[in-house]
Each structure stands twice: as structure tokens, then as C-alpha cells.
Amino acid sequence: MIWEINFINEENFRKHVRETIEKYGERLKPFNLREFNKNVVDPIKMIFDKNIYGVSWEEMIKNEIFRQRDKSNNNAIGYFHQNLFSYIKNCQVPKEGWDVVYENVEDIPLFGEKGIKRVYVEMKNKHNTMNSAAAGKIYIKMQNQLLKDDECACFLVEAIAKKSQNIKWKTTIDKVEVGHKRIRRVSMDEFFSLVTGEKDAFYKICKVLPKIIKDVINNREKSLRPKDTVTEELRKMIEDMEVEPEDTAIHMALYILGFGSYNGFKKLEMERE
């Protein structure tokens, strides 16, 4: 593959992808029944979902394991978006305070604004991950930064924004709409464009990413695909229950997992033992 990206070299990009994959961490370990029920599954929702969507128990359990893993995996994707900027000129990824700081000795172009030398960034994976209280807290943090630094702007950068944008961020604090021209809501592509000087910089990253991920995974010594045992353990759990058909028996097993200490359900657990 010919590397055509100027703002990050291939070696550093591969290194970052490798580190992101490793961030998936313990969630790549095989799921057994105990891990599956660590946060207590919702048997009623699973039974509704299985019957409404017409899937097998194997697929239903696989989907639930994926859902549980995915909650932690979002942190790894956040790491990918944020820490990629540590390899890009004039960008820093502080250990605390801000997700990214972009600094340039020349004025940073911002719709004709003069004297902007630094941009402080809060980064979010998706545009809808903040409630009003969280948005207000971040906005106040940005206001305070403007008071401390006359030569800065503050960005809320969204990896998955509703559209490509670099706009004044308006939000509501204490029931009052607020906005400031140096506090902005910016999509990831526009932020990449600003810090690299290349309009399609984010597109270039996305274009090479699938191949680099495949290469990194294929060159790992250890497989990333864990052998989950939840379905097998559920079947073993119902062997002595003498309940037919198997579909109903799995219902019972899930009830024991979720409601084992509830009135009435204790009897199921005692009968199984």
C-alpha cells in the first residue's frame, strides 16, 4: 500500500491502531455464565426480543454478549479519536484538563477572527451523548478558559456529528440560551481540516483505516475472537430441571439468573439443586 497521508506517518498510525485494539482489553476475554450475568441480565427483555425478532437463543445470547462488550469498547474508540492527535503537528493530548490542545504560533484561521493561538478541545464520540446538565458543565468550563486566555478558542468536537460543521455552540444554562463566537461546535472532519490544513484529512484517515486494522489483527500472535461458553453453560444448567421443550427450559434458566432470590423463583433454584 502506498502511504499518501502527510500529517501522520504509516508507522505511527499502525502503532496507534494497535494500541487502540489492545484497549479493548479484558472485554476480549471469553464470556462464561458468571461474566454474562455480572450486571444481572434482564430475562423479560431477552424473552420479548427473542420472540419479536424471531432469533435463536444462540443468536440472542451472542447479541447480549456483544452489547455488554460494546459498552466498554466505546472507551477504546474514544481513545482512538483523541490520542490520534498526539501524532499530529502542533497538537497535544494532555493527561488531564482537555482532550486535545491545538497551538500555532501563527493566527489560527477562524472566520476572520484575529489573535487566536490555541484551541482547547472537549471531544465526544456522538452528538447525542450529553444531557443538558453535562453540556452546561462543559460550556462553563470553556467560558472560564476564555477568561484566562485571550488568545484561545474552545471547541466541542464530535466524531459523529449530525453534519459537517464549525458553528457557534449555543446551549442553555439556568434556562437562558448562551453562545460565544469562540466557543464552537465542530465536526471531526472540520477539526482535522483546521489542524492539518487539508480539507479531506479525516476522509484520508477513514480510507486507510480498514486495511490497517486487518493488517494489525492478522499479525497478532493471539486471536481476538474469544470462545464464549454461555450457551453451553445454560444448557448444562437446565439438564436436571426436566423441563420441555428446551426453549422453555432456557426461559427458566434465565429467570433463575435474573430473579433467583425473588419470591416464587427461589423454588426454581431449589428444584435445580
Short mmCIF file of C-alpha atoms in Angstrom, two decimals:
data_model
loop_
_atom_site.label_atom_id
_atom_site.label_comp_id
_atom_site.label_asym_id
_atom_site.label_seq_id
_atom_site.Cartn_x
_atom_site.Cartn_y
_atom_site.Cartn_z
CA MET A 1 0.00 0.00 0.00
CA ILE A 2 1.32 3.44 -0.96
CA TRP A 3 1.05 5.79 2.02
CA GLU A 4 -0.39 9.10 0.85
CA ILE A 5 -1.06 10.84 4.19
CA ASN A 6 1.32 13.68 5.00
CA PHE A 7 0.21 14.67 8.51
CA ILE A 8 0.92 11.26 10.15
CA ASN A 9 3.33 8.56 9.00
CA GLU A 10 2.29 4.96 8.46
CA GLU A 11 4.38 3.57 11.32
CA ASN A 12 2.75 5.87 13.88
CA PHE A 13 -0.72 5.22 12.52
CA ARG A 14 -0.22 1.45 12.73
CA LYS A 15 1.11 1.86 16.26
CA HIS A 16 -1.97 3.85 17.26
CA VAL A 17 -4.36 1.32 15.72
CA ARG A 18 -2.52 -1.48 17.57
CA GLU A 19 -2.80 0.39 20.87
CA THR A 20 -6.50 1.02 20.27
CA ILE A 21 -7.14 -2.68 19.68
CA GLU A 22 -5.31 -3.53 22.89
CA LYS A 23 -7.60 -1.08 24.72
CA TYR A 24 -10.44 -3.49 24.09
CA GLY A 25 -8.63 -5.29 26.90
CA GLU A 26 -10.43 -7.67 29.22
CA ARG A 27 -13.68 -7.46 27.26
CA LEU A 28 -11.97 -9.72 24.71
CA LYS A 29 -11.73 -12.46 27.32
CA PRO A 30 -14.22 -15.33 26.84
CA PHE A 31 -17.63 -14.83 28.44
CA ASN A 32 -18.78 -17.58 30.77
CA LEU A 33 -22.15 -17.62 32.55
CA ARG A 34 -20.79 -15.78 35.58
CA GLU A 35 -19.34 -12.96 33.45
CA PHE A 36 -22.53 -12.86 31.38
CA ASN A 37 -24.64 -12.24 34.48
CA LYS A 38 -22.19 -9.97 36.32
CA ASN A 39 -24.52 -6.99 35.96
CA VAL A 40 -27.65 -9.23 36.03
CA VAL A 41 -29.31 -9.78 32.67
CA ASP A 42 -32.92 -8.78 32.04
CA PRO A 43 -34.69 -12.10 31.33
CA ILE A 44 -38.01 -10.47 30.41
CA LYS A 45 -36.46 -8.19 27.79
CA MET A 46 -34.48 -11.09 26.35
CA ILE A 47 -37.62 -13.22 26.02
CA PHE A 48 -39.54 -10.38 24.37
CA ASP A 49 -36.64 -9.65 21.99
CA LYS A 50 -36.13 -13.30 21.05
CA ASN A 51 -39.76 -13.84 20.13
CA ILE A 52 -40.38 -10.49 18.45
CA TYR A 53 -37.23 -10.67 16.29
CA GLY A 54 -37.55 -14.42 15.70
CA VAL A 55 -33.96 -15.35 16.52
CA SER A 56 -32.45 -18.42 18.18
CA TRP A 57 -31.25 -18.45 21.77
CA GLU A 58 -27.70 -18.81 20.49
CA GLU A 59 -28.07 -15.60 18.48
CA MET A 60 -29.90 -13.85 21.30
CA ILE A 61 -27.15 -14.64 23.80
CA LYS A 62 -24.48 -13.70 21.28
CA ASN A 63 -26.17 -10.32 20.80
CA GLU A 64 -26.37 -9.72 24.54
CA ILE A 65 -22.66 -10.54 24.94
CA PHE A 66 -21.89 -8.13 22.10
CA ARG A 67 -23.99 -5.43 23.79
CA GLN A 68 -22.13 -5.87 27.07
CA ARG A 69 -18.75 -5.77 25.37
CA ASP A 70 -19.74 -2.80 23.27
CA LYS A 71 -20.39 -0.60 26.32
CA SER A 72 -16.70 -0.86 27.23
CA ASN A 73 -15.48 -0.76 23.65
CA ASN A 74 -16.80 2.78 23.26
CA ASN A 75 -13.97 3.87 25.56
CA ALA A 76 -11.45 2.33 23.16
CA ILE A 77 -12.94 4.23 20.22
CA GLY A 78 -12.77 7.43 22.26
CA TYR A 79 -9.09 6.66 22.84
CA PHE A 80 -8.59 6.23 19.08
CA HIS A 81 -10.14 9.60 18.19
CA GLN A 82 -8.44 11.55 20.97
CA ASN A 83 -4.94 10.12 21.01
CA LEU A 84 -4.51 10.13 17.25
CA PHE A 85 -3.85 13.87 17.61
CA SER A 86 -0.76 13.19 19.73
CA TYR A 87 0.96 12.28 16.41
CA ILE A 88 -0.17 15.42 14.57
CA LYS A 89 1.95 18.56 14.44
CA ASN A 90 1.03 21.35 16.90
CA CYS A 91 -1.39 19.10 18.80
CA GLN A 92 -1.06 17.79 22.35
CA VAL A 93 -3.13 15.29 24.31
CA PRO A 94 -2.90 16.40 27.96
CA LYS A 95 -3.19 13.86 30.76
CA GLU A 96 -5.95 15.94 32.32
CA GLY A 97 -8.00 19.05 31.73
CA TRP A 98 -8.67 18.91 27.99
CA ASP A 99 -8.86 16.10 25.46
CA VAL A 100 -6.74 17.89 22.86
CA VAL A 101 -4.95 21.23 22.72
CA TYR A 102 -4.00 22.68 19.31
CA GLU A 103 -1.49 25.53 19.35
CA ASN A 104 0.07 27.50 16.49
CA VAL A 105 2.44 30.47 16.61
CA GLU A 106 0.56 31.90 13.63
CA ASP A 107 -3.04 33.01 13.97
CA ILE A 108 -5.44 30.06 13.72
CA PRO A 109 -7.97 30.85 10.97
CA LEU A 110 -11.44 31.09 12.46
CA PHE A 111 -13.88 33.03 10.28
CA GLY A 112 -11.76 36.16 10.24
CA GLU A 113 -11.06 36.17 13.99
CA LYS A 114 -7.62 37.59 14.80
CA GLY A 115 -5.24 36.62 17.57
CA ILE A 116 -6.30 33.01 18.17
CA LYS A 117 -3.22 30.96 19.02
CA ARG A 118 -4.73 28.00 20.87
CA VAL A 119 -7.79 25.78 20.65
CA TYR A 120 -8.90 23.75 23.68
CA VAL A 121 -10.97 20.71 22.80
CA GLU A 122 -13.56 18.58 24.52
CA MET A 123 -14.21 15.53 22.34
CA LYS A 124 -17.34 13.39 22.15
CA ASN A 125 -17.98 10.25 20.11
CA LYS A 126 -21.54 11.21 19.21
CA HIS A 127 -23.60 14.38 19.10
CA ASN A 128 -26.27 12.97 21.42
CA THR A 129 -24.14 11.63 24.30
CA MET A 130 -24.61 14.68 26.56
CA ASN A 131 -27.63 15.66 28.61
CA SER A 132 -28.32 19.33 29.30
CA ALA A 133 -26.52 19.27 32.67
CA ALA A 134 -23.35 17.80 31.14
CA ALA A 135 -23.46 20.26 28.24
CA GLY A 136 -23.83 23.16 30.66
CA LYS A 137 -20.87 22.00 32.72
CA ILE A 138 -18.62 21.76 29.64
CA TYR A 139 -19.78 25.16 28.39
CA ILE A 140 -18.96 26.84 31.72
CA LYS A 141 -15.52 25.19 31.63
CA MET A 142 -14.97 26.73 28.19
CA GLN A 143 -16.16 30.15 29.35
CA ASN A 144 -13.65 30.03 32.20
CA GLN A 145 -10.87 29.15 29.75
CA LEU A 146 -11.70 32.19 27.61
CA LEU A 147 -11.46 34.39 30.71
CA LYS A 148 -7.99 33.01 31.46
CA ASP A 149 -6.64 33.10 27.88
CA ASP A 150 -7.37 35.97 25.50
CA GLU A 151 -5.74 34.13 22.60
CA CYS A 152 -7.82 30.96 22.60
CA ALA A 153 -10.99 29.36 21.32
CA CYS A 154 -12.78 26.30 22.72
CA PHE A 155 -14.27 23.51 20.62
CA LEU A 156 -16.74 20.74 21.31
CA VAL A 157 -15.53 18.26 18.67
CA GLU A 158 -17.92 15.44 17.73
CA ALA A 159 -16.73 12.35 15.89
CA ILE A 160 -20.30 11.53 14.80
CA ALA A 161 -21.95 14.91 14.31
CA LYS A 162 -25.29 15.44 12.59
CA LYS A 163 -23.43 17.08 9.71
CA SER A 164 -20.09 18.65 8.79
CA GLN A 165 -19.95 21.91 10.73
CA ASN A 166 -17.93 24.56 12.54
CA ILE A 167 -20.57 26.73 14.22
CA LYS A 168 -21.06 28.84 17.32
CA TRP A 169 -22.20 26.49 20.08
CA LYS A 170 -25.47 27.57 21.64
CA THR A 171 -26.74 25.81 24.74
CA THR A 172 -28.94 26.57 27.74
CA ILE A 173 -27.65 27.32 31.23
CA ASP A 174 -30.12 28.11 34.03
CA LYS A 175 -32.88 28.35 31.42
CA VAL A 176 -31.00 31.03 29.48
CA GLU A 177 -29.63 30.41 25.97
CA VAL A 178 -25.93 31.28 25.78
CA GLY A 179 -23.42 31.44 22.94
CA HIS A 180 -19.98 32.86 22.16
CA LYS A 181 -18.20 33.14 18.81
CA ARG A 182 -15.05 31.48 20.25
CA ILE A 183 -16.95 28.56 21.78
CA ARG A 184 -17.76 26.32 18.86
CA ARG A 185 -19.36 23.02 17.94
CA VAL A 186 -17.19 21.30 15.36
CA SER A 187 -17.45 18.02 13.45
CA MET A 188 -14.39 15.78 13.35
CA ASP A 189 -13.72 16.41 9.65
CA GLU A 190 -13.63 20.17 10.19
CA PHE A 191 -11.28 19.85 13.15
CA PHE A 192 -8.90 17.65 11.14
CA SER A 193 -9.06 20.21 8.34
CA LEU A 194 -8.13 23.01 10.73
CA VAL A 195 -5.14 21.29 12.37
CA THR A 196 -3.70 19.68 9.23
CA GLY A 197 -4.54 22.30 6.62
CA GLU A 198 -6.04 19.54 4.44
CA LYS A 199 -9.76 19.70 3.72
CA ASP A 200 -10.14 15.94 3.29
CA ALA A 201 -7.75 14.85 6.08
CA PHE A 202 -10.38 12.89 8.02
CA TYR A 203 -11.51 11.18 4.81
CA LYS A 204 -7.92 10.03 4.23
CA ILE A 205 -7.79 8.52 7.74
CA CYS A 206 -11.08 6.68 7.22
CA LYS A 207 -9.98 5.40 3.80
CA VAL A 208 -6.86 3.61 5.08
CA LEU A 209 -8.27 2.53 8.46
CA PRO A 210 -9.98 -0.79 7.44
CA LYS A 211 -6.83 -2.19 5.83
CA ILE A 212 -4.59 -1.14 8.71
CA ILE A 213 -6.95 -2.75 11.25
CA LYS A 214 -6.97 -6.00 9.27
CA ASP A 215 -3.18 -5.98 8.95
CA VAL A 216 -2.69 -5.38 12.67
CA ILE A 217 -5.15 -8.13 13.65
CA ASN A 218 -3.69 -10.62 11.18
CA ASN A 219 -0.19 -10.01 12.56
CA ARG A 220 -1.19 -10.58 16.17
CA GLU A 221 0.07 -13.78 17.76
CA LYS A 222 -3.13 -14.23 19.74
CA SER A 223 -6.59 -14.37 18.18
CA LEU A 224 -9.07 -11.65 19.09
CA ARG A 225 -12.04 -13.98 18.77
CA PRO A 226 -12.88 -15.35 22.23
CA LYS A 227 -14.63 -18.70 22.77
CA ASP A 228 -17.72 -17.80 24.77
CA THR A 229 -19.36 -20.62 26.74
CA VAL A 230 -22.62 -19.02 27.92
CA THR A 231 -25.00 -21.07 25.77
CA GLU A 232 -23.29 -24.35 26.70
CA GLU A 233 -23.39 -23.46 30.40
CA LEU A 234 -27.08 -22.53 30.19
CA ARG A 235 -27.87 -25.90 28.61
CA LYS A 236 -25.88 -27.67 31.32
CA MET A 237 -27.74 -25.63 33.93
CA ILE A 238 -31.13 -26.94 32.72
CA GLU A 239 -30.15 -30.60 32.30
CA ASP A 240 -31.60 -31.61 35.66
CA MET A 241 -34.69 -29.40 35.51
CA GLU A 242 -36.73 -31.90 33.46
CA VAL A 243 -38.47 -29.09 31.57
CA GLU A 244 -39.54 -29.46 27.95
CA PRO A 245 -39.16 -28.07 25.39
CA GLU A 246 -35.62 -26.68 25.56
CA ASP A 247 -36.90 -23.18 24.74
CA THR A 248 -39.00 -23.15 27.93
CA ALA A 249 -36.12 -24.56 29.94
CA ILE A 250 -33.88 -21.71 28.85
CA HIS A 251 -36.62 -19.28 29.91
CA MET A 252 -36.45 -20.85 33.35
CA ALA A 253 -32.66 -20.70 33.46
CA LEU A 254 -32.72 -17.01 32.59
CA TYR A 255 -35.33 -16.39 35.28
CA ILE A 256 -33.03 -18.06 37.80
CA LEU A 257 -30.15 -15.81 36.69
CA GLY A 258 -32.16 -12.62 36.94
CA PHE A 259 -34.70 -13.36 39.66
CA GLY A 260 -33.12 -16.19 41.64
CA SER A 261 -33.72 -14.52 45.02
CA TYR A 262 -37.25 -13.26 44.23
CA ASN A 263 -40.36 -14.78 45.81
CA GLY A 264 -41.53 -17.77 43.83
CA PHE A 265 -38.34 -18.00 41.79
CA LYS A 266 -36.41 -19.38 44.77
CA LYS A 267 -38.32 -22.61 44.23
CA LEU A 268 -36.85 -22.97 40.72
CA GLU A 269 -33.33 -22.64 42.11
CA MET A 270 -34.03 -25.18 44.86
CA GLU A 271 -35.50 -27.68 42.39
CA ARG A 272 -32.44 -27.33 40.17
CA GLU A 273 -30.14 -28.08 43.10
#
